[in-house]
Short mmCIF file of C-alpha atoms and ligand atoms in Angstrom, two decimals:
data_model
loop_
_atom_site.label_atom_id
_atom_site.label_comp_id
_atom_site.label_asym_id
_atom_site.label_seq_id
_atom_site.Cartn_x
_atom_site.Cartn_y
_atom_site.Cartn_z
CA MET A 1 -29.08 2.27 -2.57
CA SER A 2 -32.53 3.69 -2.64
CA ALA A 3 -35.77 1.53 -3.37
CA ALA A 4 -35.91 2.42 -6.57
CA ASP A 5 -32.19 1.95 -7.93
CA GLU A 6 -32.86 -1.92 -6.00
CA ARG A 7 -35.74 -2.19 -8.34
CA ALA A 8 -34.04 -0.86 -10.91
CA ARG A 9 -31.55 -3.93 -10.78
CA TRP A 10 -34.39 -6.38 -11.30
CA SER A 11 -36.02 -4.70 -14.22
CA THR A 12 -35.05 -6.98 -17.25
CA LEU A 13 -35.53 -9.93 -14.76
CA LEU A 14 -38.90 -9.72 -13.90
CA PRO A 15 -41.82 -11.36 -15.85
CA GLN A 16 -43.67 -8.51 -17.88
CA THR A 17 -46.87 -10.31 -18.56
CA PRO A 18 -48.87 -13.02 -16.57
CA ILE A 19 -47.13 -16.46 -16.27
CA ARG A 20 -49.63 -19.46 -16.34
CA PHE A 21 -48.85 -22.87 -14.56
CA ALA A 22 -51.30 -25.72 -15.65
CA PRO A 23 -53.71 -26.98 -12.72
CA ASP A 24 -51.58 -30.16 -12.38
CA PHE A 25 -47.93 -28.26 -12.08
CA ALA A 26 -46.32 -30.08 -8.64
CA TRP A 27 -46.03 -27.07 -6.54
CA GLY A 28 -43.35 -28.25 -3.22
CA VAL A 29 -40.98 -27.25 -0.86
CA ALA A 30 -37.49 -29.55 -0.38
CA SER A 31 -35.67 -30.13 3.22
CA SER A 32 -32.91 -31.85 4.56
CA ALA A 33 -33.01 -34.26 7.54
CA PHE A 34 -30.03 -32.86 9.49
CA GLN A 35 -30.81 -29.09 7.88
CA ALA A 36 -34.17 -29.27 9.51
CA GLU A 37 -33.67 -31.75 12.52
CA GLY A 38 -30.19 -31.12 13.78
CA GLY A 39 -29.42 -32.73 17.17
CA ASP A 40 -26.96 -34.49 18.84
CA VAL A 41 -26.57 -37.41 16.01
CA PRO A 42 -24.36 -39.17 15.61
CA ASN A 43 -22.78 -38.37 12.07
CA ASP A 44 -19.70 -36.66 10.62
CA TRP A 45 -21.06 -32.59 10.45
CA VAL A 46 -21.75 -32.82 14.05
CA GLU A 47 -18.20 -34.09 14.68
CA ALA A 48 -16.67 -31.08 12.59
CA ALA A 49 -18.81 -28.57 14.54
CA ARG A 50 -17.49 -30.25 18.04
CA ALA A 51 -13.77 -29.23 16.28
CA GLY A 52 -14.96 -26.19 15.38
CA ARG A 53 -14.84 -26.36 11.60
CA VAL A 54 -18.66 -25.63 11.24
CA PRO A 55 -21.12 -24.12 13.20
CA PRO A 56 -23.32 -26.28 15.45
CA ASN A 57 -26.88 -27.76 14.36
CA PRO A 58 -29.67 -27.31 17.01
CA GLY A 59 -32.16 -27.88 13.99
CA ASN A 60 -35.45 -26.08 13.63
CA GLY A 61 -37.78 -28.32 15.42
CA PHE A 62 -39.01 -30.45 12.81
CA TRP A 63 -38.18 -33.92 14.45
CA THR A 64 -40.82 -33.01 16.85
CA ARG A 65 -42.89 -30.66 14.70
CA GLY A 66 -42.87 -31.97 11.46
CA GLU A 67 -46.32 -33.00 11.23
CA GLU A 68 -47.72 -29.36 11.86
CA ASP A 69 -45.01 -28.10 9.29
CA LEU A 70 -46.63 -30.67 6.90
CA ARG A 71 -50.24 -28.98 7.69
CA LEU A 72 -48.90 -25.21 7.27
CA VAL A 73 -47.22 -26.22 3.98
CA ALA A 74 -50.19 -27.86 2.77
CA SER A 75 -52.10 -24.57 4.37
CA LEU A 76 -49.75 -22.57 1.52
CA GLY A 77 -51.06 -24.83 -1.45
CA LEU A 78 -47.69 -26.80 -1.56
CA ARG A 79 -48.59 -30.28 -2.35
CA HIS A 80 -45.29 -32.02 -2.13
CA TYR A 81 -42.59 -32.31 0.34
CA ARG A 82 -39.13 -33.18 -0.31
CA MET A 83 -37.66 -34.75 2.96
CA SER A 84 -34.57 -37.26 3.77
CA VAL A 85 -33.86 -39.84 5.83
CA GLU A 86 -30.79 -39.29 8.01
CA TRP A 87 -28.69 -42.50 7.76
CA SER A 88 -26.95 -41.98 11.08
CA ARG A 89 -30.57 -41.97 13.07
CA VAL A 90 -31.75 -45.06 11.04
CA GLU A 91 -28.09 -47.19 11.03
CA PRO A 92 -26.24 -45.43 14.27
CA GLU A 93 -23.36 -48.31 14.45
CA ARG A 94 -22.60 -50.44 11.10
CA GLY A 95 -25.47 -53.15 10.72
CA ARG A 96 -27.45 -51.97 13.67
CA PHE A 97 -30.54 -50.24 12.55
CA ASP A 98 -32.86 -48.34 14.35
CA ALA A 99 -36.68 -49.33 14.35
CA SER A 100 -37.83 -46.48 15.97
CA ALA A 101 -36.10 -44.06 13.88
CA LEU A 102 -37.64 -45.47 10.60
CA ASP A 103 -41.12 -45.66 12.59
CA HIS A 104 -40.51 -42.02 12.87
CA TYR A 105 -40.00 -41.49 9.16
CA ARG A 106 -42.87 -43.66 8.11
CA ALA A 107 -45.08 -41.41 10.38
CA LEU A 108 -43.71 -38.17 8.54
CA CYS A 109 -44.79 -39.75 5.51
CA ASP A 110 -48.33 -41.12 6.77
CA ALA A 111 -49.00 -37.23 8.47
CA ALA A 112 -48.05 -35.92 4.93
CA ALA A 113 -50.61 -38.18 3.08
CA ALA A 114 -52.78 -37.27 5.76
CA ALA A 115 -52.59 -33.58 4.83
CA GLY A 116 -52.79 -33.83 1.42
CA VAL A 117 -49.50 -33.53 0.76
CA THR A 118 -47.01 -35.94 -1.60
CA PRO A 119 -43.59 -37.57 0.24
CA TRP A 120 -40.19 -37.31 -1.75
CA VAL A 121 -37.77 -39.24 0.04
CA ASN A 122 -34.15 -38.66 -0.34
CA LEU A 123 -31.62 -41.20 1.05
CA PHE A 124 -28.17 -39.26 1.42
CA HIS A 125 -27.86 -35.42 1.70
CA PHE A 126 -24.37 -34.77 2.45
CA THR A 127 -23.94 -36.08 6.07
CA HIS A 128 -22.25 -39.69 6.93
CA PRO A 129 -22.89 -41.61 9.85
CA ARG A 130 -19.78 -41.20 12.25
CA TRP A 131 -18.89 -45.17 11.60
CA VAL A 132 -18.60 -44.65 7.51
CA ALA A 133 -16.62 -41.28 7.90
CA GLU A 134 -14.46 -43.31 10.60
CA SER A 135 -13.92 -46.06 8.14
CA GLY A 136 -12.83 -44.34 4.80
CA GLY A 137 -16.09 -42.73 3.51
CA LEU A 138 -17.97 -43.83 0.64
CA LEU A 139 -14.24 -44.44 -0.89
CA ALA A 140 -14.62 -47.80 1.13
CA ILE A 141 -15.80 -50.54 -0.46
CA ALA A 142 -17.05 -52.19 2.44
CA ASN A 143 -18.93 -48.44 3.01
CA ARG A 144 -20.61 -48.62 -0.49
CA ASP A 145 -21.99 -51.86 0.35
CA ALA A 146 -23.34 -50.52 3.80
CA PHE A 147 -25.30 -47.75 1.89
CA LEU A 148 -27.08 -50.12 -0.36
CA ARG A 149 -28.01 -52.20 1.97
CA TYR A 150 -29.42 -48.84 4.22
CA VAL A 151 -31.22 -48.01 0.92
CA GLU A 152 -32.65 -51.71 0.34
CA HIS A 153 -33.66 -51.51 4.30
CA VAL A 154 -35.13 -48.08 4.16
CA GLY A 155 -37.14 -48.55 0.70
CA ARG A 156 -38.57 -51.88 2.25
CA ALA A 157 -39.58 -49.65 5.77
CA LEU A 158 -40.89 -46.66 3.68
CA ALA A 159 -42.21 -48.25 0.27
CA PRO A 160 -45.67 -48.70 1.45
CA HIS A 161 -45.98 -45.41 2.87
CA ALA A 162 -44.09 -43.27 -0.29
CA ARG A 163 -43.23 -44.06 -3.82
CA HIS A 164 -41.15 -41.34 -5.03
CA PHE A 165 -37.42 -41.59 -3.76
CA HIS A 166 -34.57 -39.86 -4.49
CA VAL A 167 -30.97 -41.79 -4.07
CA SER A 168 -28.79 -38.68 -3.05
CA ASN A 169 -28.67 -34.89 -3.20
CA GLU A 170 -26.78 -33.12 -5.53
CA SER A 171 -23.92 -35.91 -5.85
CA MET A 172 -21.57 -33.64 -7.66
CA VAL A 173 -21.89 -31.02 -5.34
CA TYR A 174 -21.24 -33.49 -2.83
CA VAL A 175 -18.05 -34.91 -4.37
CA LEU A 176 -17.13 -31.17 -5.61
CA THR A 177 -17.11 -29.90 -2.06
CA ALA A 178 -16.35 -32.84 0.10
CA TYR A 179 -13.58 -34.43 -2.09
CA LEU A 180 -12.24 -31.59 -4.49
CA MET A 181 -12.51 -27.91 -2.25
CA GLY A 182 -12.11 -30.02 0.98
CA VAL A 183 -14.51 -27.68 2.62
CA ASN A 184 -17.15 -30.29 3.75
CA PRO A 185 -16.51 -33.48 5.78
CA PRO A 186 -14.33 -35.59 5.09
CA PHE A 187 -12.50 -32.30 4.12
CA VAL A 188 -10.35 -34.35 1.24
CA GLN A 189 -9.18 -31.84 -1.40
CA ASP A 190 -7.47 -34.01 -3.79
CA ALA A 191 -8.44 -34.26 -7.77
CA THR A 192 -7.51 -38.24 -7.85
CA SER A 193 -10.43 -39.32 -4.87
CA ALA A 194 -12.58 -36.37 -6.78
CA PHE A 195 -12.66 -38.32 -9.70
CA THR A 196 -12.80 -41.78 -7.98
CA MET A 197 -15.67 -40.65 -5.78
CA THR A 198 -17.42 -39.41 -9.24
CA ARG A 199 -16.94 -43.11 -10.50
CA HIS A 200 -18.87 -44.19 -7.20
CA VAL A 201 -21.59 -41.94 -6.90
CA LEU A 202 -22.52 -42.70 -10.45
CA ALA A 203 -22.38 -46.26 -9.70
CA LEU A 204 -24.03 -46.07 -6.28
CA HIS A 205 -27.11 -44.18 -7.94
CA ALA A 206 -27.46 -47.19 -10.70
CA ASP A 207 -27.23 -49.79 -8.01
CA ALA A 208 -29.80 -47.92 -5.75
CA HIS A 209 -32.21 -46.84 -8.67
CA ARG A 210 -32.17 -50.62 -9.29
CA ILE A 211 -33.23 -51.68 -5.86
CA LEU A 212 -35.95 -48.89 -5.25
CA LYS A 213 -37.12 -49.88 -8.32
CA ALA A 214 -37.81 -53.24 -7.10
CA LEU A 215 -39.20 -52.67 -4.03
CA VAL A 216 -41.81 -49.91 -4.51
CA PRO A 217 -45.02 -50.16 -6.42
CA GLN A 218 -45.29 -47.53 -9.31
CA PRO A 219 -42.16 -46.04 -7.96
CA THR A 220 -40.40 -42.67 -9.11
CA VAL A 221 -36.88 -43.02 -8.62
CA ALA A 222 -35.20 -39.28 -9.62
CA THR A 223 -31.69 -37.49 -9.69
CA ILE A 224 -31.22 -34.37 -7.81
CA GLU A 225 -28.26 -32.09 -9.08
CA VAL A 226 -27.47 -28.59 -8.59
CA TYR A 227 -26.77 -26.71 -12.12
CA LEU A 228 -23.39 -25.04 -11.98
CA ASP A 229 -23.72 -22.55 -14.80
CA ALA A 230 -19.87 -22.48 -15.90
CA ARG A 231 -19.22 -19.82 -18.63
CA PRO A 232 -16.68 -17.37 -18.44
CA GLU A 233 -16.87 -13.92 -17.67
CA ASP A 234 -15.11 -12.28 -20.64
CA PRO A 235 -14.95 -15.15 -23.54
CA ALA A 236 -11.84 -13.27 -25.10
CA ASP A 237 -10.08 -14.60 -21.55
CA ALA A 238 -8.20 -17.95 -22.33
CA LEU A 239 -7.86 -18.70 -19.03
CA GLN A 240 -10.75 -18.44 -17.86
CA ARG A 241 -12.30 -19.92 -20.32
CA GLN A 242 -10.35 -23.35 -20.21
CA ALA A 243 -11.27 -23.20 -16.45
CA ALA A 244 -14.96 -23.00 -16.99
CA GLU A 245 -14.77 -25.47 -20.05
CA ARG A 246 -12.79 -27.82 -17.81
CA PHE A 247 -15.16 -27.65 -15.12
CA ASP A 248 -18.27 -28.18 -17.24
CA ALA A 249 -16.79 -30.99 -18.73
CA TRP A 250 -16.15 -32.61 -15.50
CA TYR A 251 -19.24 -31.79 -13.75
CA HIS A 252 -22.35 -31.73 -16.19
CA GLY A 253 -20.41 -33.44 -18.86
CA THR A 254 -19.51 -36.76 -17.15
CA LEU A 255 -22.96 -36.81 -15.23
CA LEU A 256 -25.28 -36.12 -18.47
CA GLU A 257 -23.31 -38.73 -20.51
CA ALA A 258 -23.50 -41.30 -17.88
CA LEU A 259 -26.95 -40.94 -17.20
CA ALA A 260 -27.95 -40.95 -21.09
CA THR A 261 -25.39 -43.65 -22.10
CA GLY A 262 -23.99 -45.53 -19.01
CA TRP A 263 -20.65 -44.76 -20.02
CA ILE A 264 -18.36 -42.98 -17.34
CA ARG A 265 -15.12 -40.70 -18.94
CA LEU A 266 -13.28 -39.13 -16.34
CA PRO A 267 -9.72 -37.51 -16.88
CA GLY A 268 -6.56 -39.88 -17.27
CA ARG A 269 -9.10 -42.48 -16.89
CA GLU A 270 -10.27 -45.48 -19.00
CA PRO A 271 -13.81 -44.82 -19.50
CA GLU A 272 -16.08 -47.63 -18.00
CA GLU A 273 -19.48 -48.96 -18.82
CA ILE A 274 -22.12 -49.69 -15.88
CA PRO A 275 -24.95 -50.69 -18.25
CA HIS A 276 -27.70 -50.25 -15.68
CA LEU A 277 -26.51 -46.39 -15.04
CA ARG A 278 -28.06 -45.86 -18.63
CA GLY A 279 -31.96 -43.93 -18.24
CA ALA A 280 -31.45 -44.79 -14.63
CA LEU A 281 -33.74 -41.84 -13.47
CA ASP A 282 -37.29 -41.41 -13.73
CA LEU A 283 -37.27 -37.74 -13.80
CA TYR A 284 -34.52 -35.55 -13.22
CA GLY A 285 -34.53 -33.65 -10.02
CA PHE A 286 -32.94 -30.13 -11.30
CA ASN A 287 -31.72 -27.71 -8.24
CA TYR A 288 -30.64 -24.24 -9.12
CA TYR A 289 -29.53 -20.96 -7.07
CA ASN A 290 -26.88 -18.27 -8.34
CA ALA A 291 -24.34 -17.08 -10.88
CA THR A 292 -21.73 -19.73 -10.76
CA SER A 293 -19.58 -19.30 -13.60
CA PHE A 294 -15.49 -17.89 -14.07
CA GLY A 295 -14.92 -14.34 -13.79
CA ALA A 296 -12.21 -12.24 -12.92
CA GLN A 297 -13.01 -12.31 -9.27
CA GLY A 298 -13.21 -16.43 -9.15
CA PRO A 299 -16.22 -18.77 -9.82
CA GLY A 300 -19.58 -16.96 -9.20
CA SER A 301 -18.56 -13.64 -9.84
CA TRP A 302 -20.53 -13.39 -13.88
CA SER A 303 -24.25 -12.32 -14.41
CA ASP A 304 -25.47 -10.89 -17.76
CA LEU A 305 -26.38 -7.74 -15.72
CA ALA A 306 -23.71 -5.27 -15.30
CA ASP A 307 -25.23 -4.90 -11.84
CA PRO A 308 -27.07 -7.72 -10.56
CA PRO A 309 -29.36 -8.17 -7.25
CA VAL A 310 -26.93 -9.80 -4.64
CA ASP A 311 -28.39 -12.63 -2.50
CA GLY A 312 -27.75 -12.31 1.63
CA MET A 313 -24.48 -14.50 0.76
CA ARG A 314 -23.25 -12.33 -1.72
CA ARG A 315 -24.20 -14.46 -4.52
CA ARG A 316 -25.15 -13.08 -7.82
CA VAL A 317 -28.92 -13.53 -8.91
CA PHE A 318 -29.02 -15.10 -12.59
CA PRO A 319 -32.21 -16.52 -13.77
CA GLY A 320 -30.77 -17.18 -17.29
CA GLY A 321 -28.93 -20.20 -15.90
CA LEU A 322 -32.10 -21.61 -14.81
CA GLU A 323 -33.28 -21.30 -18.20
CA ASP A 324 -30.71 -22.52 -20.27
CA GLY A 325 -29.80 -25.36 -17.68
CA LEU A 326 -32.98 -26.73 -18.04
CA VAL A 327 -33.00 -26.94 -22.15
CA ARG A 328 -29.70 -28.12 -21.48
CA VAL A 329 -30.57 -31.24 -19.53
CA ALA A 330 -33.78 -31.82 -21.60
CA THR A 331 -31.79 -31.86 -24.61
CA ALA A 332 -28.89 -34.30 -23.26
CA LEU A 333 -31.57 -36.62 -21.51
CA PRO A 334 -34.33 -36.40 -24.15
CA GLY A 335 -37.84 -37.98 -23.03
CA VAL A 336 -36.97 -37.67 -19.70
CA PRO A 337 -39.28 -35.36 -17.29
CA LEU A 338 -37.71 -32.31 -15.27
CA LEU A 339 -38.82 -31.19 -11.57
CA VAL A 340 -37.22 -28.24 -10.16
CA THR A 341 -36.28 -30.27 -6.87
CA GLU A 342 -34.72 -26.96 -5.15
CA ASN A 343 -34.65 -23.13 -5.98
CA GLY A 344 -34.93 -20.18 -3.37
CA CYS A 345 -32.19 -17.61 -2.22
CA PRO A 346 -31.13 -16.65 1.21
CA THR A 347 -32.28 -13.27 2.43
CA ASP A 348 -33.80 -11.48 5.38
CA ASP A 349 -35.65 -8.88 3.09
CA GLU A 350 -38.95 -10.66 1.54
CA THR A 351 -39.30 -7.96 -1.08
CA PHE A 352 -36.24 -9.52 -2.35
CA ARG A 353 -36.89 -13.00 -1.98
CA ILE A 354 -40.53 -12.39 -3.88
CA ARG A 355 -38.57 -10.82 -6.70
CA TYR A 356 -36.22 -13.33 -6.80
CA LEU A 357 -39.01 -16.19 -7.01
CA ALA A 358 -41.04 -14.14 -9.71
CA SER A 359 -37.86 -13.76 -11.84
CA HIS A 360 -37.10 -17.20 -11.30
CA PHE A 361 -40.88 -18.23 -12.54
CA ALA A 362 -39.99 -16.08 -15.42
CA ALA A 363 -36.93 -18.29 -16.48
CA LEU A 364 -38.85 -21.37 -16.06
CA ASP A 365 -41.50 -20.36 -18.26
CA ARG A 366 -39.09 -19.48 -21.27
CA ALA A 367 -37.00 -22.91 -20.53
CA ARG A 368 -40.72 -24.54 -21.09
CA ALA A 369 -41.06 -22.36 -24.29
CA ARG A 370 -37.94 -23.77 -25.52
CA GLY A 371 -39.02 -27.13 -25.14
CA ALA A 372 -37.99 -28.14 -21.40
CA ASP A 373 -40.61 -30.80 -19.97
CA VAL A 374 -41.12 -29.12 -16.13
CA ARG A 375 -43.60 -31.17 -14.17
CA GLY A 376 -43.08 -28.50 -10.99
CA TYR A 377 -41.05 -26.59 -8.82
CA PHE A 378 -40.09 -27.28 -5.28
CA HIS A 379 -38.85 -24.19 -3.45
CA TRP A 380 -35.74 -24.50 -0.91
CA THR A 381 -37.24 -24.19 1.58
CA ALA A 382 -40.26 -24.69 4.12
CA VAL A 383 -39.27 -23.67 7.76
CA ASP A 384 -35.59 -21.62 7.87
CA ASN A 385 -33.04 -24.39 8.52
CA TYR A 386 -29.30 -25.03 8.77
CA GLU A 387 -27.68 -23.61 5.82
CA TRP A 388 -23.75 -25.73 6.80
CA HIS A 389 -21.18 -23.13 7.24
CA GLU A 390 -23.57 -20.40 7.21
CA GLY A 391 -25.55 -21.77 10.64
CA PHE A 392 -29.04 -20.24 11.08
CA GLY A 393 -27.23 -16.90 10.29
CA ALA A 394 -30.22 -14.13 9.50
CA HIS A 395 -28.41 -13.62 5.95
CA ALA A 396 -28.47 -17.22 5.21
CA ARG A 397 -32.62 -17.55 5.89
CA PHE A 398 -34.04 -19.51 2.85
CA GLY A 399 -37.53 -20.58 3.98
CA LEU A 400 -41.07 -19.23 3.23
CA ILE A 401 -41.63 -19.56 6.77
CA GLY A 402 -39.55 -18.32 10.23
CA PHE A 403 -39.78 -19.69 13.04
CA ASP A 404 -38.85 -18.29 17.06
CA PRO A 405 -35.80 -19.97 18.27
CA ALA A 406 -37.00 -19.69 21.73
CA THR A 407 -40.36 -21.39 21.37
CA GLN A 408 -40.27 -22.86 17.75
CA GLU A 409 -43.40 -21.38 16.79
CA ARG A 410 -43.45 -21.08 13.07
CA SER A 411 -44.79 -17.74 11.34
CA VAL A 412 -45.70 -17.52 7.61
CA LYS A 413 -43.34 -15.01 6.05
CA ARG A 414 -44.50 -12.39 3.15
CA SER A 415 -43.25 -14.56 0.13
CA GLY A 416 -44.95 -17.32 1.68
CA ARG A 417 -48.41 -15.80 1.43
CA TRP A 418 -47.33 -14.22 -2.16
CA LEU A 419 -46.65 -18.00 -3.57
CA ALA A 420 -49.74 -19.13 -2.06
CA GLU A 421 -51.48 -16.66 -4.30
CA VAL A 422 -49.51 -17.55 -7.42
CA ILE A 423 -50.73 -21.45 -6.68
CA SER A 424 -53.42 -20.72 -6.06
CA ARG A 425 -54.42 -18.73 -9.00
CA SER A 426 -51.99 -21.01 -11.26
CA VAL A 427 -50.93 -17.37 -12.08
CA LEU A 428 -48.37 -14.96 -11.59
CA ASP A 429 -49.21 -11.77 -12.27
CA PRO A 430 -46.50 -9.21 -12.72
CA ALA A 431 -48.53 -6.54 -10.87
CA GLY A 432 -48.33 -8.70 -7.77
CA VAL A 433 -44.74 -8.21 -7.54
CA PRO A 434 -43.27 -5.25 -5.36
O1 IFM B 1 -28.95 -25.69 1.90
C1 IFM B 1 -28.71 -26.30 0.76
C2 IFM B 1 -28.95 -27.94 0.25
O2 IFM B 1 -28.45 -28.27 1.69
C3 IFM B 1 -28.36 -28.29 -0.98
N1 IFM B 1 -28.51 -27.51 -1.78
C4 IFM B 1 -28.73 -26.12 -1.78
C5 IFM B 1 -28.95 -25.43 -0.27
C6 IFM B 1 -28.96 -23.82 0.11
O3 IFM B 1 -27.39 -23.84 -0.22
#
């Protein structure tokens, strides 16, 4: 395809007029411990890699270069860094906490502050310590209790050094991929287990929220959920419509109702009230990537363009999902501020990444105009990292910063410099979009 044809695909998505951001708009980046640190840690993804089910993860060097990365990020004007704690490093065996791992994460929070960056600490990002995985995962009550002990332990250790916490990354996607589709550890493919886990992740969120609120002075405890825009490609197709509706009722319906009211309603189960789940969030962390709707080719095949741009992982670009999703959550949870806690695209084409960002900033701006109180935007991610089943493939790089696998030397990409310019001027100028 010619460059002009490719540009034409973006024409209705890119902003036509400048987009302005308030000086206190929170610009940041998001990452996760295991994806950046990698290494031979005692968790279930390392085991799955040993068994050949997922690619191995050597990491991007963040474990040793974290402080340098924080300074690099700060130099781009990004003042917030979402990181996570790898449970298997902190508690490699049940009940045995490794003080040196906690020291490491504490030092990272301090290094962030020294660089002028606010740390946001997430406590669970898909990986389970091996001992949890081997004893029934989070379906087992002993392991759910262990998770809450871990939350308390880490909260106590880090609270003086960080005051923004997330209990878990994308708990609904965790249930979807690990318990319903069975593609991620523990590779369970069973609707009954998925509904049970839905209840457990919501209950764990409520309990962990309460623990962290009691430990941290002036804390922000926020959710992080990815918005999966479920709509039929062809609204006249009853099967597509039903599939999309069923999915959405479970995925967003259950989640938003539970956070708004404390009631968990799951198909075929008695409703359950967890009173302290109601309003258990200071901020809604909203992740968004691409079209995920239900079309003739299955989930992900729909976009509002006939010929939409397609990212490195063959997903259709659909900024309208960011706009509509932000407005939907703002309506479902009135008074709860929103933060885009992840957005970005897998690509090795920097023109593509800049266009992707510009078109999603335009969508974010439209959501604000429709009343969504969006306080900031965290890009996924800073330095290219391990993209789960895609490993470190060139097509699956989400970073604003690349690195040389031999030397681990970092280099800011063109998109990183472009974003730094938007941040420093607090304006996205359409003329600056290639
Ligand atoms: O890399 C993931 C991350 O772990 C969770 N949210 C989506 C990202 C990109 O696929």
